[in-house]
Coordinates of C-alpha atoms in Angstrom, one line a residue:
M1 CA -71.9 8.8 80.1
S2 CA -74.0 8.0 83.3
D3 CA -72.7 4.8 85.7
E4 CA -75.8 3.2 84.5
Y5 CA -75.3 3.5 80.9
D6 CA -71.2 2.3 81.7
D7 CA -72.5 -0.5 83.5
E8 CA -75.0 -1.8 80.5
V9 CA -72.2 -1.6 77.8
Y10 CA -70.1 -3.7 80.1
E11 CA -72.9 -6.4 80.5
L12 CA -73.5 -6.2 76.6
G13 CA -70.3 -6.7 76.2
S14 CA -70.3 -9.5 78.7
H15 CA -73.0 -10.7 76.4
L16 CA -70.9 -10.8 73.5
M17 CA -67.8 -12.1 74.9
K18 CA -69.5 -15.6 76.4
A19 CA -71.2 -16.0 73.6
Y20 CA -67.9 -15.9 72.0
Q21 CA -66.4 -18.2 73.9
R22 CA -68.8 -20.8 73.4
L23 CA -68.1 -20.6 69.8
V24 CA -64.2 -20.6 70.1
K25 CA -65.2 -23.7 71.9
V26 CA -67.7 -25.3 69.2
C27 CA -65.2 -24.6 66.3
A28 CA -61.9 -25.9 68.2
L29 CA -64.7 -29.3 68.4
L30 CA -64.9 -29.8 64.7
P31 CA -63.6 -32.5 62.8
V32 CA -61.8 -30.4 61.2
P33 CA -60.9 -27.1 63.8
I34 CA -61.5 -23.7 63.5
T35 CA -58.7 -21.8 65.8
L36 CA -60.6 -18.4 66.5
P37 CA -58.5 -15.5 67.6
A38 CA -58.5 -15.9 71.6
G39 CA -57.3 -14.2 75.0
P40 CA -57.6 -12.1 77.7
V41 CA -58.5 -9.0 75.4
Y42 CA -60.5 -9.1 72.3
D43 CA -60.1 -7.0 69.2
S44 CA -63.2 -6.7 67.1
R45 CA -61.0 -5.6 64.0
Q46 CA -60.2 -10.1 65.0
I47 CA -63.1 -11.2 65.9
I48 CA -66.1 -10.2 63.1
P49 CA -63.8 -11.2 60.3
A50 CA -63.0 -14.5 61.8
V51 CA -66.6 -15.1 62.1
N52 CA -67.3 -13.5 58.8
R53 CA -65.0 -16.5 58.3
I54 CA -66.7 -19.2 59.6
V55 CA -69.9 -18.8 57.9
T56 CA -68.0 -18.9 54.6
I57 CA -66.8 -22.0 55.1
I58 CA -68.6 -23.4 57.5
D59 CA -70.5 -26.0 54.6
D60 CA -66.8 -27.4 54.0
Q61 CA -66.9 -28.9 57.3
P62 CA -67.3 -32.8 57.4
V63 CA -70.1 -32.4 60.2
P64 CA -74.1 -33.6 59.3
T65 CA -76.3 -30.4 58.1
E66 CA -77.3 -29.9 61.8
V67 CA -74.5 -28.8 63.1
R68 CA -73.7 -26.6 60.1
S69 CA -76.0 -25.4 60.2
G70 CA -76.5 -24.6 63.5
I71 CA -72.8 -23.4 63.5
W72 CA -74.0 -20.8 60.7
G73 CA -76.7 -19.7 62.5
S74 CA -75.0 -18.8 65.5
S75 CA -72.5 -17.0 64.2
L76 CA -75.2 -14.8 62.0
H77 CA -76.9 -14.2 65.4
W78 CA -73.1 -12.8 66.5
L79 CA -72.5 -11.1 64.2
S80 CA -75.9 -9.6 64.5
A81 CA -75.3 -8.9 68.4
A82 CA -71.8 -7.0 67.6
N83 CA -73.5 -5.0 65.3
L84 CA -76.0 -3.7 67.5
Y85 CA -73.8 -3.2 70.3
T86 CA -71.8 -1.0 68.1
Q87 CA -75.2 0.9 66.9
Y88 CA -76.2 0.8 70.7
I89 CA -72.6 2.8 71.7
A90 CA -72.9 5.2 69.1
T91 CA -76.8 6.5 70.3
E92 CA -75.7 6.4 73.8
G93 CA -78.1 3.8 75.2
D94 CA -81.0 2.7 73.0
E95 CA -83.0 0.1 75.6
V96 CA -84.4 -1.7 72.1
L97 CA -81.1 -2.2 71.5
A98 CA -80.2 -3.5 74.5
M99 CA -82.8 -5.8 74.1
Q100 CA -81.9 -6.8 70.2
I101 CA -78.0 -7.2 71.1
K102 CA -79.1 -9.7 74.4
L103 CA -81.6 -12.0 72.1
N104 CA -78.8 -12.7 69.8
A105 CA -76.3 -12.9 71.8
A106 CA -78.3 -15.4 73.6
T107 CA -80.1 -17.3 70.5
A108 CA -76.5 -17.8 69.8
G109 CA -74.9 -19.2 73.0
E110 CA -78.3 -21.7 72.9
I111 CA -77.7 -22.7 70.3
L112 CA -74.0 -23.4 70.1
H113 CA -74.7 -24.9 73.9
Y114 CA -76.3 -27.1 71.3
M115 CA -74.2 -27.6 68.9
E116 CA -71.2 -28.4 71.7
E117 CA -73.4 -31.8 72.7
L118 CA -74.3 -33.0 69.9
L119 CA -70.1 -32.6 68.6
T120 CA -69.4 -34.1 71.9
D121 CA -71.7 -37.1 71.8
D122 CA -69.5 -38.8 69.0
E123 CA -66.7 -39.4 70.6

């Protein structure tokens, strides 16, 4: 594999992890905190099921619909990016997949940024 491809894999993974770290932070701010795997080393076998779980349990949170919808949607965007990342690695560098990963990760991150503001404004 070329250095360019390796750099792109690293960059895309960084986008995913930044959005995931924001998701960890937002979920910890919920009235009934949702704890996600965190730490310096991330294992997709733990992270993906944890984010899937958010999608199924977020409706149980005692927060406004806007917050539940934002976390639900950002979780789905993150999961889409994670699945596309797997495809990107398997196809060894499809440029369109890279753009889709960046778009989904950025969208998740922006939504989560807003959700964090909504959750901390109430404090």
